[in-house]
């Protein structure tokens, strides 16, 4: 009987703690969903505003947002402690002028290709499938943002080409790498 009492004495608190941790985890995931909704849907990026909305301390919100970024909930984002906000980089959408200039360039390239050629020859080449378009010179590719590891604390920060700034954790200088 004493063995049964000892087992019950040890299992009851363990079972209670397991149940309690499950409840806390559900609360944490609900808070993370709330963060995602606030930032992604409502467009609020101020850590202080998010802290006020969720009744959390700003330091807790900043750490939670860093964890969400690490877990992949926010793509291409970082927490800027100087402005106390989460910064999400969105890809630039092509404007109508960008598209029309690309169309004009394509039309010019087509005109240059056809200029001086016999229309009958062009039609025959198209029908036979022997289209040999000379390779156009590709524009130089724009360098992409890179994650730079801080030499002071080891954290990673996303830098744009040519960008230099201080590490958000230890203020060590970070610079976009010149090569590779």
PDB file of C-alpha atoms in Angstrom:
ATOM      1  CA  UNK A   1       0.000   0.000   0.000  1.00  0.00           C
ATOM      2  CA  UNK A   2       2.854   2.388   0.758  1.00  0.00           C
ATOM      3  CA  UNK A   3       4.324   1.719  -2.701  1.00  0.00           C
ATOM      4  CA  UNK A   4       0.988   2.702  -4.254  1.00  0.00           C
ATOM      5  CA  UNK A   5       0.897   5.870  -2.130  1.00  0.00           C
ATOM      6  CA  UNK A   6       4.481   6.757  -3.157  1.00  0.00           C
ATOM      7  CA  UNK A   7       3.691   6.256  -6.836  1.00  0.00           C
ATOM      8  CA  UNK A   8       0.524   8.332  -6.518  1.00  0.00           C
ATOM      9  CA  UNK A   9       2.467  10.973  -4.583  1.00  0.00           C
ATOM     10  CA  UNK A  10       4.999  11.251  -7.450  1.00  0.00           C
ATOM     11  CA  UNK A  11       2.667  10.878 -10.418  1.00  0.00           C
ATOM     12  CA  UNK A  12       0.016  13.354  -9.352  1.00  0.00           C
ATOM     13  CA  UNK A  13       2.295  16.438  -9.365  1.00  0.00           C
ATOM     14  CA  UNK A  14       4.001  15.227 -12.543  1.00  0.00           C
ATOM     15  CA  UNK A  15       0.670  14.794 -14.330  1.00  0.00           C
ATOM     16  CA  UNK A  16      -0.509  18.185 -13.104  1.00  0.00           C
ATOM     17  CA  UNK A  17       2.688  19.867 -14.346  1.00  0.00           C
ATOM     18  CA  UNK A  18       2.341  18.152 -17.734  1.00  0.00           C
ATOM     19  CA  UNK A  19      -1.248  19.378 -18.049  1.00  0.00           C
ATOM     20  CA  UNK A  20      -0.256  22.882 -16.934  1.00  0.00           C
ATOM     21  CA  UNK A  21       2.612  23.050 -19.466  1.00  0.00           C
ATOM     22  CA  UNK A  22       0.195  22.047 -22.231  1.00  0.00           C
ATOM     23  CA  UNK A  23      -2.104  24.887 -21.217  1.00  0.00           C
ATOM     24  CA  UNK A  24       0.791  27.376 -21.225  1.00  0.00           C
ATOM     25  CA  UNK A  25       1.924  26.151 -24.655  1.00  0.00           C
ATOM     26  CA  UNK A  26      -1.598  26.677 -26.041  1.00  0.00           C
ATOM     27  CA  UNK A  27      -1.593  30.218 -24.605  1.00  0.00           C
ATOM     28  CA  UNK A  28       1.829  30.906 -26.150  1.00  0.00           C
ATOM     29  CA  UNK A  29       0.740  29.668 -29.584  1.00  0.00           C
ATOM     30  CA  UNK A  30      -2.436  31.753 -29.342  1.00  0.00           C
ATOM     31  CA  UNK A  31      -0.262  34.784 -28.527  1.00  0.00           C
ATOM     32  CA  UNK A  32       1.983  33.985 -31.524  1.00  0.00           C
ATOM     33  CA  UNK A  33      -1.111  33.792 -33.773  1.00  0.00           C
ATOM     34  CA  UNK A  34      -2.222  37.152 -32.374  1.00  0.00           C
ATOM     35  CA  UNK A  35       1.212  38.649 -33.206  1.00  0.00           C
ATOM     36  CA  UNK A  36       0.988  37.306 -36.765  1.00  0.00           C
ATOM     37  CA  UNK A  37      -2.502  38.750 -37.157  1.00  0.00           C
ATOM     38  CA  UNK A  38      -1.453  42.161 -35.812  1.00  0.00           C
ATOM     39  CA  UNK A  39       1.634  42.419 -38.027  1.00  0.00           C
ATOM     40  CA  UNK A  40       0.477  40.682 -41.219  1.00  0.00           C
ATOM     41  CA  UNK A  41      -3.206  41.628 -41.367  1.00  0.00           C
ATOM     42  CA  UNK A  42      -3.395  44.940 -39.532  1.00  0.00           C
ATOM     43  CA  UNK A  43       0.054  46.122 -40.656  1.00  0.00           C
ATOM     44  CA  UNK A  44       1.126  47.283 -37.188  1.00  0.00           C
ATOM     45  CA  UNK A  45       4.896  47.052 -36.804  1.00  0.00           C
ATOM     46  CA  UNK A  46       5.582  49.112 -33.663  1.00  0.00           C
ATOM     47  CA  UNK A  47       6.685  46.864 -30.809  1.00  0.00           C
ATOM     48  CA  UNK A  48       5.238  49.300 -28.248  1.00  0.00           C
ATOM     49  CA  UNK A  49       1.824  49.244 -29.956  1.00  0.00           C
ATOM     50  CA  UNK A  50       1.868  45.449 -30.192  1.00  0.00           C
ATOM     51  CA  UNK A  51       2.859  45.281 -26.509  1.00  0.00           C
ATOM     52  CA  UNK A  52      -0.064  47.542 -25.572  1.00  0.00           C
ATOM     53  CA  UNK A  53      -2.480  45.454 -27.656  1.00  0.00           C
ATOM     54  CA  UNK A  54      -1.325  42.134 -26.164  1.00  0.00           C
ATOM     55  CA  UNK A  55      -0.687  43.437 -22.607  1.00  0.00           C
ATOM     56  CA  UNK A  56       2.935  42.220 -22.748  1.00  0.00           C
ATOM     57  CA  UNK A  57       6.173  44.045 -21.968  1.00  0.00           C
ATOM     58  CA  UNK A  58       7.956  45.424 -25.063  1.00  0.00           C
ATOM     59  CA  UNK A  59      11.037  43.260 -24.348  1.00  0.00           C
ATOM     60  CA  UNK A  60       8.836  40.140 -24.302  1.00  0.00           C
ATOM     61  CA  UNK A  61       7.177  41.174 -27.591  1.00  0.00           C
ATOM     62  CA  UNK A  62      10.576  41.810 -29.216  1.00  0.00           C
ATOM     63  CA  UNK A  63      11.856  38.378 -28.120  1.00  0.00           C
ATOM     64  CA  UNK A  64       8.656  36.664 -29.259  1.00  0.00           C
ATOM     65  CA  UNK A  65       8.861  38.385 -32.662  1.00  0.00           C
ATOM     66  CA  UNK A  66      12.507  37.306 -33.019  1.00  0.00           C
ATOM     67  CA  UNK A  67      11.449  33.736 -32.284  1.00  0.00           C
ATOM     68  CA  UNK A  68       8.653  33.924 -34.857  1.00  0.00           C
ATOM     69  CA  UNK A  69      11.141  35.219 -37.433  1.00  0.00           C
ATOM     70  CA  UNK A  70      13.496  32.353 -36.552  1.00  0.00           C
ATOM     71  CA  UNK A  71      10.642  29.848 -36.905  1.00  0.00           C
ATOM     72  CA  UNK A  72       9.797  31.280 -40.342  1.00  0.00           C
ATOM     73  CA  UNK A  73       6.497  32.960 -39.527  1.00  0.00           C
ATOM     74  CA  UNK A  74       7.770  36.222 -41.062  1.00  0.00           C
ATOM     75  CA  UNK A  75       9.860  35.916 -44.215  1.00  0.00           C
ATOM     76  CA  UNK A  76      12.676  38.405 -44.821  1.00  0.00           C
ATOM     77  CA  UNK A  77      12.069  40.320 -41.578  1.00  0.00           C
ATOM     78  CA  UNK A  78      14.047  41.535 -38.586  1.00  0.00           C
ATOM     79  CA  UNK A  79      13.424  43.325 -35.305  1.00  0.00           C
ATOM     80  CA  UNK A  80      14.959  46.806 -35.286  1.00  0.00           C
ATOM     81  CA  UNK A  81      15.643  47.682 -31.660  1.00  0.00           C
ATOM     82  CA  UNK A  82      16.597  51.267 -32.495  1.00  0.00           C
ATOM     83  CA  UNK A  83      13.174  52.089 -33.901  1.00  0.00           C
ATOM     84  CA  UNK A  84      11.475  49.424 -31.721  1.00  0.00           C
ATOM     85  CA  UNK A  85       9.657  47.882 -34.675  1.00  0.00           C
ATOM     86  CA  UNK A  86       9.569  44.789 -36.824  1.00  0.00           C
ATOM     87  CA  UNK A  87      10.780  45.461 -40.360  1.00  0.00           C
ATOM     88  CA  UNK A  88       9.435  43.243 -43.136  1.00  0.00           C
ATOM     89  CA  UNK A  89      10.952  43.685 -46.566  1.00  0.00           C
ATOM     90  CA  UNK A  90       8.453  43.130 -49.332  1.00  0.00           C
ATOM     91  CA  UNK A  91       9.556  42.539 -52.924  1.00  0.00           C
ATOM     92  CA  UNK A  92       9.078  45.564 -55.159  1.00  0.00           C
ATOM     93  CA  UNK A  93       6.115  45.134 -57.464  1.00  0.00           C
ATOM     94  CA  UNK A  94       6.806  46.193 -61.054  1.00  0.00           C
ATOM     95  CA  UNK A  95       5.068  49.439 -61.924  1.00  0.00           C
ATOM     96  CA  UNK A  96       3.218  50.029 -65.170  1.00  0.00           C
ATOM     97  CA  UNK A  97       6.099  52.175 -66.445  1.00  0.00           C
ATOM     98  CA  UNK A  98       8.555  49.313 -65.749  1.00  0.00           C
ATOM     99  CA  UNK A  99       6.365  46.924 -67.716  1.00  0.00           C
ATOM    100  CA  UNK A 100       5.846  49.334 -70.619  1.00  0.00           C
ATOM    101  CA  UNK A 101       9.593  50.019 -70.876  1.00  0.00           C
ATOM    102  CA  UNK A 102      10.244  46.264 -70.940  1.00  0.00           C
ATOM    103  CA  UNK A 103       7.641  45.877 -73.696  1.00  0.00           C
ATOM    104  CA  UNK A 104       9.225  48.706 -75.681  1.00  0.00           C
ATOM    105  CA  UNK A 105      12.678  47.111 -75.317  1.00  0.00           C
ATOM    106  CA  UNK A 106      11.316  43.737 -76.475  1.00  0.00           C
ATOM    107  CA  UNK A 107       9.642  45.344 -79.483  1.00  0.00           C
ATOM    108  CA  UNK A 108      12.878  47.158 -80.376  1.00  0.00           C
ATOM    109  CA  UNK A 109      14.810  43.878 -80.126  1.00  0.00           C
ATOM    110  CA  UNK A 110      12.242  42.194 -82.379  1.00  0.00           C
ATOM    111  CA  UNK A 111      12.470  45.036 -84.910  1.00  0.00           C
ATOM    112  CA  UNK A 112      16.279  44.776 -84.945  1.00  0.00           C
ATOM    113  CA  UNK A 113      16.004  41.027 -85.489  1.00  0.00           C
ATOM    114  CA  UNK A 114      13.589  41.390 -88.398  1.00  0.00           C
ATOM    115  CA  UNK A 115      15.222  44.467 -90.000  1.00  0.00           C
ATOM    116  CA  UNK A 116      16.744  43.642 -93.357  1.00  0.00           C
ATOM    117  CA  UNK A 117      15.392  40.077 -93.406  1.00  0.00           C
ATOM    118  CA  UNK A 118      13.017  38.744 -96.010  1.00  0.00           C
ATOM    119  CA  UNK A 119       9.525  38.202 -94.614  1.00  0.00           C
ATOM    120  CA  UNK A 120       9.205  34.950 -96.547  1.00  0.00           C
ATOM    121  CA  UNK A 121      12.416  33.607 -94.961  1.00  0.00           C
ATOM    122  CA  UNK A 122      11.224  34.594 -91.483  1.00  0.00           C
ATOM    123  CA  UNK A 123       7.880  32.828 -92.029  1.00  0.00           C
ATOM    124  CA  UNK A 124       9.681  29.690 -93.269  1.00  0.00           C
ATOM    125  CA  UNK A 125      11.998  29.664 -90.255  1.00  0.00           C
ATOM    126  CA  UNK A 126       9.061  30.004 -87.883  1.00  0.00           C
ATOM    127  CA  UNK A 127       7.104  27.230 -89.622  1.00  0.00           C
ATOM    128  CA  UNK A 128      10.109  24.843 -89.636  1.00  0.00           C
ATOM    129  CA  UNK A 129      10.864  25.531 -85.997  1.00  0.00           C
ATOM    130  CA  UNK A 130      14.428  26.612 -86.801  1.00  0.00           C
ATOM    131  CA  UNK A 131      14.214  29.786 -84.822  1.00  0.00           C
ATOM    132  CA  UNK A 132      17.696  30.897 -83.897  1.00  0.00           C
ATOM    133  CA  UNK A 133      17.495  34.079 -81.954  1.00  0.00           C
ATOM    134  CA  UNK A 134      20.898  35.550 -81.203  1.00  0.00           C
ATOM    135  CA  UNK A 135      21.663  35.573 -77.504  1.00  0.00           C
ATOM    136  CA  UNK A 136      21.000  38.965 -76.048  1.00  0.00           C
ATOM    137  CA  UNK A 137      23.375  40.408 -73.561  1.00  0.00           C
ATOM    138  CA  UNK A 138      21.815  39.809 -70.171  1.00  0.00           C
ATOM    139  CA  UNK A 139      21.863  42.735 -67.771  1.00  0.00           C
ATOM    140  CA  UNK A 140      24.062  42.251 -64.744  1.00  0.00           C
ATOM    141  CA  UNK A 141      22.114  40.577 -61.958  1.00  0.00           C
ATOM    142  CA  UNK A 142      21.447  42.689 -58.906  1.00  0.00           C
ATOM    143  CA  UNK A 143      23.176  41.390 -55.803  1.00  0.00           C
ATOM    144  CA  UNK A 144      20.737  39.917 -53.309  1.00  0.00           C
ATOM    145  CA  UNK A 145      20.498  40.681 -49.586  1.00  0.00           C
ATOM    146  CA  UNK A 146      22.760  38.461 -47.479  1.00  0.00           C
ATOM    147  CA  UNK A 147      22.687  37.273 -43.891  1.00  0.00           C
ATOM    148  CA  UNK A 148      25.816  38.536 -42.143  1.00  0.00           C
ATOM    149  CA  UNK A 149      27.008  36.888 -38.944  1.00  0.00           C
ATOM    150  CA  UNK A 150      28.105  39.282 -36.199  1.00  0.00           C
ATOM    151  CA  UNK A 151      31.697  38.761 -35.056  1.00  0.00           C
ATOM    152  CA  UNK A 152      30.785  40.129 -31.609  1.00  0.00           C
ATOM    153  CA  UNK A 153      27.816  37.985 -30.567  1.00  0.00           C
ATOM    154  CA  UNK A 154      27.241  35.518 -33.442  1.00  0.00           C
ATOM    155  CA  UNK A 155      23.735  36.713 -34.356  1.00  0.00           C
ATOM    156  CA  UNK A 156      22.652  36.913 -37.996  1.00  0.00           C
ATOM    157  CA  UNK A 157      21.392  40.106 -39.623  1.00  0.00           C
ATOM    158  CA  UNK A 158      20.048  40.587 -43.144  1.00  0.00           C
ATOM    159  CA  UNK A 159      21.927  43.342 -45.013  1.00  0.00           C
ATOM    160  CA  UNK A 160      21.176  44.898 -48.383  1.00  0.00           C
ATOM    161  CA  UNK A 161      24.005  45.264 -50.934  1.00  0.00           C
ATOM    162  CA  UNK A 162      26.364  48.045 -49.836  1.00  0.00           C
ATOM    163  CA  UNK A 163      24.613  48.432 -46.466  1.00  0.00           C
ATOM    164  CA  UNK A 164      26.492  48.868 -43.198  1.00  0.00           C
ATOM    165  CA  UNK A 165      24.858  49.087 -39.784  1.00  0.00           C
ATOM    166  CA  UNK A 166      25.299  48.153 -36.146  1.00  0.00           C
ATOM    167  CA  UNK A 167      24.347  44.718 -34.785  1.00  0.00           C
ATOM    168  CA  UNK A 168      20.936  45.024 -33.058  1.00  0.00           C
ATOM    169  CA  UNK A 169      22.183  42.924 -30.140  1.00  0.00           C
ATOM    170  CA  UNK A 170      25.725  44.114 -29.363  1.00  0.00           C
ATOM    171  CA  UNK A 171      26.219  47.217 -31.604  1.00  0.00           C
ATOM    172  CA  UNK A 172      29.206  45.702 -33.402  1.00  0.00           C
ATOM    173  CA  UNK A 173      29.638  47.103 -36.938  1.00  0.00           C
ATOM    174  CA  UNK A 174      28.232  44.917 -39.728  1.00  0.00           C
ATOM    175  CA  UNK A 175      28.993  45.396 -43.428  1.00  0.00           C
ATOM    176  CA  UNK A 176      27.646  43.695 -46.546  1.00  0.00           C
ATOM    177  CA  UNK A 177      30.412  41.405 -47.885  1.00  0.00           C
ATOM    178  CA  UNK A 178      32.169  42.631 -51.029  1.00  0.00           C
ATOM    179  CA  UNK A 179      32.489  39.188 -52.661  1.00  0.00           C
ATOM    180  CA  UNK A 180      30.954  35.741 -52.615  1.00  0.00           C
TER     181      UNK A 180
END
